[in-house]
PDB file of C-alpha atoms in Angstrom:
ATOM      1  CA  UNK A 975      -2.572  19.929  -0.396  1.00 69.00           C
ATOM      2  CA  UNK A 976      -0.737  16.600  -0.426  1.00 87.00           C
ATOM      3  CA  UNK A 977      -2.865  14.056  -1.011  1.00 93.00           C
ATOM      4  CA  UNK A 978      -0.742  11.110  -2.519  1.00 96.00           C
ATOM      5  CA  UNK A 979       1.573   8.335  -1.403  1.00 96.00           C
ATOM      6  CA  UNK A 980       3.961   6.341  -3.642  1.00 96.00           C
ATOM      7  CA  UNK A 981       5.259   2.746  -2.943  1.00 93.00           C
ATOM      8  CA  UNK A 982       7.986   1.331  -5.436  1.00 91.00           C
ATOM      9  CA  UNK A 983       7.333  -2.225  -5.972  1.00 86.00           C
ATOM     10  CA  UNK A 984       9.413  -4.822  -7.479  1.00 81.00           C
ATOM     11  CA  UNK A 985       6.571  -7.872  -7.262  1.00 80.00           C
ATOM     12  CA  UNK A 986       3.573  -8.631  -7.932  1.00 77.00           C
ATOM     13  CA  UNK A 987       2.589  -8.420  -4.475  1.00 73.00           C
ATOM     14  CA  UNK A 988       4.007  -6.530  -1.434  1.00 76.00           C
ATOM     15  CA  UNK A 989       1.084  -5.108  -0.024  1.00 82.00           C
ATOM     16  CA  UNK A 990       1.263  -2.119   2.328  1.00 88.00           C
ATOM     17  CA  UNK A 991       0.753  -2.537   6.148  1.00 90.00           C
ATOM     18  CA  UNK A 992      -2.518  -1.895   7.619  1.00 92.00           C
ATOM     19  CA  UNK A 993      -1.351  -0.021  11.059  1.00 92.00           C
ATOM     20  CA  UNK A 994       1.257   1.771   9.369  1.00 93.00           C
ATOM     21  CA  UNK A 995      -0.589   3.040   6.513  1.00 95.00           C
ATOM     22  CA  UNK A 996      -2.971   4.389   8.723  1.00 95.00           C
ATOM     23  CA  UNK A 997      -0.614   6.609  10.843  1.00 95.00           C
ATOM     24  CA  UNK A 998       0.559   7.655   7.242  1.00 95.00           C
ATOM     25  CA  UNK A 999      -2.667   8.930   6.498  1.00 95.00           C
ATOM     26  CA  UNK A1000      -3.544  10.389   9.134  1.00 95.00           C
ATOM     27  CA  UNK A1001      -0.745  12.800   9.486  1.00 94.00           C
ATOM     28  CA  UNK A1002      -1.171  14.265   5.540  1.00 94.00           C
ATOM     29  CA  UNK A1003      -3.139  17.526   5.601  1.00 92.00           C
ATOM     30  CA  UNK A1004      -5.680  16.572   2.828  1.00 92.00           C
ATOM     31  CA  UNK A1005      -6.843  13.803   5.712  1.00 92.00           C
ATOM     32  CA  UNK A1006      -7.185  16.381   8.364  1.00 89.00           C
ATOM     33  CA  UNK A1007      -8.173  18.994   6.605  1.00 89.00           C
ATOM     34  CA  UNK A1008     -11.107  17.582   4.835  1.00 88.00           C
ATOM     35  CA  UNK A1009     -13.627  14.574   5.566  1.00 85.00           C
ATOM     36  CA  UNK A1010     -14.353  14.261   1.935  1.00 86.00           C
ATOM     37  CA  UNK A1011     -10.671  14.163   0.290  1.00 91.00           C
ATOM     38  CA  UNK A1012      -9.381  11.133  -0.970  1.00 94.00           C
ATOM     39  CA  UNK A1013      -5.945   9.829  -0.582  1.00 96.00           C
ATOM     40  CA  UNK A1014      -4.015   8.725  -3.872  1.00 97.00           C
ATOM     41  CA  UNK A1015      -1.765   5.383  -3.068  1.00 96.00           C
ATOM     42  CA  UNK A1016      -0.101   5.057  -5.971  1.00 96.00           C
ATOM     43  CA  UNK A1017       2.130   1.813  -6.767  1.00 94.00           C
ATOM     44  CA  UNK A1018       5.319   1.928  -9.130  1.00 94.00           C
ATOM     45  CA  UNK A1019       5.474  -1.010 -10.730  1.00 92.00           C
ATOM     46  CA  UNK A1020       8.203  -2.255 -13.637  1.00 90.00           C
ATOM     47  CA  UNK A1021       6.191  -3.051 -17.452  1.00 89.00           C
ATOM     48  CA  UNK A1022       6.420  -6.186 -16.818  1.00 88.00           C
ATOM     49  CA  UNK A1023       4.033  -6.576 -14.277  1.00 89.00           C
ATOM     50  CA  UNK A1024       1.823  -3.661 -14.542  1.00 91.00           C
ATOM     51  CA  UNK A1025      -0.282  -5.779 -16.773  1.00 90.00           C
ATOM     52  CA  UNK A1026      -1.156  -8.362 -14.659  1.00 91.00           C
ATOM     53  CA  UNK A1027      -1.214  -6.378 -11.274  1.00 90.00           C
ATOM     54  CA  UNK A1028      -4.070  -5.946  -8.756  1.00 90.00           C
ATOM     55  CA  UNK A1029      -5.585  -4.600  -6.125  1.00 91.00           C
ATOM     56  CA  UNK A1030      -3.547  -4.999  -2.881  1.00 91.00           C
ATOM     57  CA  UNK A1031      -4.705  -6.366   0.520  1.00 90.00           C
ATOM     58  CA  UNK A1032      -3.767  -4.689   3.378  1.00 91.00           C
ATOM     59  CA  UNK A1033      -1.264  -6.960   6.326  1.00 89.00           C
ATOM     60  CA  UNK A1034      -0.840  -6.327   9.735  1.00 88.00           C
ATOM     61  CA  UNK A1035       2.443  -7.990  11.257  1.00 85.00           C
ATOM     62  CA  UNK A1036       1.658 -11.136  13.105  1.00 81.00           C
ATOM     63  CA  UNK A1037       2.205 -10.715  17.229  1.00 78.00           C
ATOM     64  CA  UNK A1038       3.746 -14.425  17.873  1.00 71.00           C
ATOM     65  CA  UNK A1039       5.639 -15.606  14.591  1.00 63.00           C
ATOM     66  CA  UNK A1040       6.854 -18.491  15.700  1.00 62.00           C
ATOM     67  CA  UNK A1041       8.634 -20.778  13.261  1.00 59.00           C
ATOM     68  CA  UNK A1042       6.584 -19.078  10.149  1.00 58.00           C
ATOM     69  CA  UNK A1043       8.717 -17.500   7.532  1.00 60.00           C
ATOM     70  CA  UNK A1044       6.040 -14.857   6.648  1.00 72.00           C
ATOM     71  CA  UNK A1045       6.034 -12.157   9.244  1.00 79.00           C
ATOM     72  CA  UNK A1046       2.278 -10.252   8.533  1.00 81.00           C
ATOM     73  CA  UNK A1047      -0.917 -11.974   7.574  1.00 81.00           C
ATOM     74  CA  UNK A1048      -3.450 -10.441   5.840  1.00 82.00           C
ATOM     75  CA  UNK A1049      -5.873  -7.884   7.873  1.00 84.00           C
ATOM     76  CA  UNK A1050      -9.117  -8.474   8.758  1.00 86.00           C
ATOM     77  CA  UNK A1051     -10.911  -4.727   9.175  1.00 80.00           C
ATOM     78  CA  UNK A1052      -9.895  -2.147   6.613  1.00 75.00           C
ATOM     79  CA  UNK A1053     -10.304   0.875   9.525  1.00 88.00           C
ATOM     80  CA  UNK A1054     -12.587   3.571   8.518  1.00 92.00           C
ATOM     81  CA  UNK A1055      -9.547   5.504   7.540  1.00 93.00           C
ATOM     82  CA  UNK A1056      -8.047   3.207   4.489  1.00 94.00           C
ATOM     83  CA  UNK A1057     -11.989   3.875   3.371  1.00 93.00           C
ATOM     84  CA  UNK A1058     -10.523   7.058   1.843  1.00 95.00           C
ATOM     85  CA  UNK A1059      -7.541   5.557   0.307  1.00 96.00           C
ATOM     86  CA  UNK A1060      -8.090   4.779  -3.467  1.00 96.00           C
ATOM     87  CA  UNK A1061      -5.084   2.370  -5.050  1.00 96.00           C
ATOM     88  CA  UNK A1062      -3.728   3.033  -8.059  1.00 96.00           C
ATOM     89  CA  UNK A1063      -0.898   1.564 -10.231  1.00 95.00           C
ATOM     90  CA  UNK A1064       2.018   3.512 -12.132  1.00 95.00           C
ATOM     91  CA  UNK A1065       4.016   1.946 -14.085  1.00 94.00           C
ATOM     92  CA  UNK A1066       7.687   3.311 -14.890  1.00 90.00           C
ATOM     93  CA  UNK A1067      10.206   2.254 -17.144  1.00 83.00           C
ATOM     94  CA  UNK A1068      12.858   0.477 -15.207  1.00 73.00           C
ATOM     95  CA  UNK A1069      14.342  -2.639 -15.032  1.00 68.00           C
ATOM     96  CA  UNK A1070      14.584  -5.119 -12.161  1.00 64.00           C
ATOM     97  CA  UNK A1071      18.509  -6.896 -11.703  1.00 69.00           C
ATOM     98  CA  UNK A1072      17.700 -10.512  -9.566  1.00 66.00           C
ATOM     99  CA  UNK A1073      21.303 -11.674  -8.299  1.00 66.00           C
TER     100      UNK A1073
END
């Protein structure tokens, strides 16, 4: 039963959003069909910086942005349904081109 979600990350941090994690995981079967299954968030992350990479906090996009550059801000309630989301890191052998 699926159970996993990948994110491909290219920095240190890009953390997922909140709200739309949550729809995510509440559509895979292993969330419906069980209360006990955990769901596998896995982040793909270049060598170099899979050492030095941690545990992401979850965003929610800010209502009234106004004049600030940075569109989410971090959340403030998990939700009882991230509770079964365990975050893991993967790293994979590619490299990242900056222009």
């Amino acid at each position: 039963m699926p159970d996993t979600i990948f994110q491909v990350m290219t920095s240190i941090e890009h953390p997922p959003l909140r709200n739309e994690l949550i729809q995510i995981v509440e559509n895979m079967p292993a969330y419906r069909d069980s209360k006990k299954s955990k769901i596998r968030l896995y982040f793909v992350v270049p060598q170099q910086i899979f050492a030095t990479f941690e545990y992401q906090k979850y965003r929610v996009t800010k209502k009234n942005k106004g004049t600030d550059i940075d569109s989410t801000k971090l959340a403030k309630n998990k939700s009882k349904v991230l509770n079964r989301v365990e975050q893991w890191v993967l790293c994979i052998d590619y490299q990242i081109k900056h222009k």
